[in-house]
PDB file of C-alpha atoms in Angstrom:
ATOM      1  CA  MET A 603      17.897  25.011  -3.791  1.00  0.00           C
ATOM      2  CA  GLU A 604      17.041  27.686  -0.970  1.00  0.00           C
ATOM      3  CA  THR A 605      15.286  30.419  -2.976  1.00  0.00           C
ATOM      4  CA  ASP A 606      12.992  26.264  -4.117  1.00  0.00           C
ATOM      5  CA  LEU A 607      13.075  26.169  -0.220  1.00  0.00           C
ATOM      6  CA  LEU A 608      10.651  29.461   0.629  1.00  0.00           C
ATOM      7  CA  SER A 609       9.287  28.204  -2.024  1.00  0.00           C
ATOM      8  CA  LYS A 610       7.224  25.846  -1.139  1.00  0.00           C
ATOM      9  CA  THR A 611       5.526  24.478   2.194  1.00  0.00           C
ATOM     10  CA  TYR A 612       6.793  21.043   3.896  1.00  0.00           C
ATOM     11  CA  ALA A 613       4.314  19.244   5.774  1.00  0.00           C
ATOM     12  CA  GLN A 614       4.017  16.167   7.481  1.00  0.00           C
ATOM     13  CA  HIS A 615       1.813  13.183   6.106  1.00  0.00           C
ATOM     14  CA  PHE A 616       0.668  10.932   8.876  1.00  0.00           C
ATOM     15  CA  GLY A 617      -2.190   8.504   7.440  1.00  0.00           C
ATOM     16  CA  ARG A 618      -2.894   4.502   9.490  1.00  0.00           C
ATOM     17  CA  PHE A 619      -5.494   1.997   7.951  1.00  0.00           C
ATOM     18  CA  ASP A 620      -6.105  -0.905   8.394  1.00  0.00           C
ATOM     19  CA  ARG A 621      -3.846  -4.384   7.177  1.00  0.00           C
ATOM     20  CA  ASN A 622      -6.085  -5.549   4.873  1.00  0.00           C
ATOM     21  CA  SER A 623      -7.972  -2.465   3.660  1.00  0.00           C
ATOM     22  CA  PRO A 624      -4.203  -0.084   2.382  1.00  0.00           C
ATOM     23  CA  ILE A 625      -4.650   2.788   0.077  1.00  0.00           C
ATOM     24  CA  ALA A 626      -2.416   1.912  -2.957  1.00  0.00           C
ATOM     25  CA  GLU A 627       1.175   4.289  -3.280  1.00  0.00           C
ATOM     26  CA  ASP A 628       0.000   5.981  -6.679  1.00  0.00           C
ATOM     27  CA  LYS A 629      -4.190   6.153  -4.800  1.00  0.00           C
ATOM     28  CA  ILE A 630      -2.955   7.934  -2.201  1.00  0.00           C
ATOM     29  CA  ARG A 631      -0.497  10.070  -4.531  1.00  0.00           C
ATOM     30  CA  LYS A 632      -3.070  10.771  -7.370  1.00  0.00           C
ATOM     31  CA  LEU A 633      -4.837  12.987  -4.445  1.00  0.00           C
ATOM     32  CA  LEU A 634      -2.117  14.586  -3.660  1.00  0.00           C
ATOM     33  CA  LYS A 635      -1.604  15.543  -6.872  1.00  0.00           C
ATOM     34  CA  SER A 636      -4.799  16.513  -7.735  1.00  0.00           C
ATOM     35  CA  GLN A 637      -4.297  19.037  -4.254  1.00  0.00           C
ATOM     36  CA  GLY A 638      -0.900  20.484  -4.973  1.00  0.00           C
ATOM     37  CA  PHE A 639       0.934  18.838  -3.333  1.00  0.00           C
ATOM     38  CA  ALA A 640       4.124  16.544  -3.723  1.00  0.00           C
ATOM     39  CA  VAL A 641       5.856  13.434  -2.160  1.00  0.00           C
ATOM     40  CA  ALA A 642       9.175  14.580  -1.053  1.00  0.00           C
ATOM     41  CA  ASN A 643       9.236  11.344   0.946  1.00  0.00           C
ATOM     42  CA  VAL A 644       7.036   8.323   1.767  1.00  0.00           C
ATOM     43  CA  SER A 645       7.925   5.100   4.248  1.00  0.00           C
ATOM     44  CA  TYR A 646       6.369   2.068   5.808  1.00  0.00           C
ATOM     45  CA  ARG A 647       5.276   0.295   8.283  1.00  0.00           C
ATOM     46  CA  ILE A 648       3.490  -1.743  10.540  1.00  0.00           C
ATOM     47  CA  SER A 649       2.387  -0.863  14.639  1.00  0.00           C
ATOM     48  CA  ASP A 650       0.718  -2.393  16.879  1.00  0.00           C
ATOM     49  CA  TYR A 651       1.665  -6.273  16.350  1.00  0.00           C
ATOM     50  CA  GLY A 652       1.454  -6.577  12.756  1.00  0.00           C
ATOM     51  CA  SER A 653      -3.065  -3.882  12.493  1.00  0.00           C
ATOM     52  CA  PRO A 654      -2.736  -1.031  11.331  1.00  0.00           C
ATOM     53  CA  PHE A 655      -0.329  -0.247   8.703  1.00  0.00           C
ATOM     54  CA  GLU A 656       1.214   3.194   8.727  1.00  0.00           C
ATOM     55  CA  CYS A 657       1.699   5.271   5.991  1.00  0.00           C
ATOM     56  CA  PRO A 658       4.280   8.707   7.272  1.00  0.00           C
ATOM     57  CA  MET A 659       5.334  10.389   4.206  1.00  0.00           C
ATOM     58  CA  VAL A 660       6.770  13.694   3.755  1.00  0.00           C
ATOM     59  CA  ILE A 661       4.577  16.205   1.128  1.00  0.00           C
ATOM     60  CA  TRP A 662       5.226  20.046  -0.083  1.00  0.00           C
ATOM     61  CA  ALA A 663       2.898  23.202  -1.597  1.00  0.00           C
ATOM     62  CA  LYS A 664       3.692  26.426  -3.274  1.00  0.00           C
ATOM     63  CA  ASN A 665       0.544  27.664  -0.901  1.00  0.00           C
ATOM     64  CA  LEU A 666      -0.122  26.659   2.725  1.00  0.00           C
ATOM     65  CA  ARG A 667      -4.292  27.111   2.261  1.00  0.00           C
ATOM     66  CA  GLN A 668      -3.880  23.727   0.013  1.00  0.00           C
ATOM     67  CA  THR A 669      -3.819  21.955   3.185  1.00  0.00           C
ATOM     68  CA  SER A 670      -7.779  22.837   4.153  1.00  0.00           C
ATOM     69  CA  ARG A 671      -8.317  21.132   0.265  1.00  0.00           C
ATOM     70  CA  LEU A 672      -6.252  17.624   1.328  1.00  0.00           C
ATOM     71  CA  ALA A 673      -7.916  17.490   5.037  1.00  0.00           C
ATOM     72  CA  GLU A 674     -11.267  17.234   3.365  1.00  0.00           C
ATOM     73  CA  SER A 675     -10.009  14.962   0.712  1.00  0.00           C
ATOM     74  CA  LEU A 676      -8.636  12.874   3.178  1.00  0.00           C
ATOM     75  CA  ARG A 677     -12.320  12.727   5.001  1.00  0.00           C
ATOM     76  CA  ALA A 678     -14.047  10.956   2.047  1.00  0.00           C
ATOM     77  CA  LEU A 679     -11.811   8.368   1.572  1.00  0.00           C
ATOM     78  CA  ALA A 680     -13.586   5.498   3.178  1.00  0.00           C
ATOM     79  CA  GLN A 681     -10.088   3.470   3.665  1.00  0.00           C
ATOM     80  CA  ILE A 682      -8.749   5.835   6.717  1.00  0.00           C
ATOM     81  CA  ALA A 683     -10.520   4.835   9.590  1.00  0.00           C
ATOM     82  CA  ARG A 684     -11.474   7.250  11.346  1.00  0.00           C
ATOM     83  CA  GLY A 685      -8.531   9.954  13.438  1.00  0.00           C
ATOM     84  CA  SER A 686      -6.026   8.461  11.923  1.00  0.00           C
ATOM     85  CA  HIS A 687      -4.758  10.738  10.015  1.00  0.00           C
ATOM     86  CA  HIS A 688      -3.686  14.226  10.257  1.00  0.00           C
ATOM     87  CA  ILE A 689      -1.048  16.480   7.973  1.00  0.00           C
ATOM     88  CA  ASP A 690       1.155  19.036  10.497  1.00  0.00           C
ATOM     89  CA  CYS A 691       3.064  21.320   8.796  1.00  0.00           C
TER      90      CYS A 691
END
């Protein structure tokens, strides 16, 4: 188990979407997988009196350099409002 933890880079991804047009979880998972990431944990919440829809998740990859590629892909998604997602390693 310790070897497995040391060989992976874990990060907290936080996405915020318009409540009326969030991205489906399977689409987020496919995007993450295409960038070399997997989801370790996901949760959902609605804040600020019902808007927006938030989707924090713990993600992991075997290579930390993949985070910049993922950030570029997330910026390209129309459903993600400007400044509404971040990745903390």
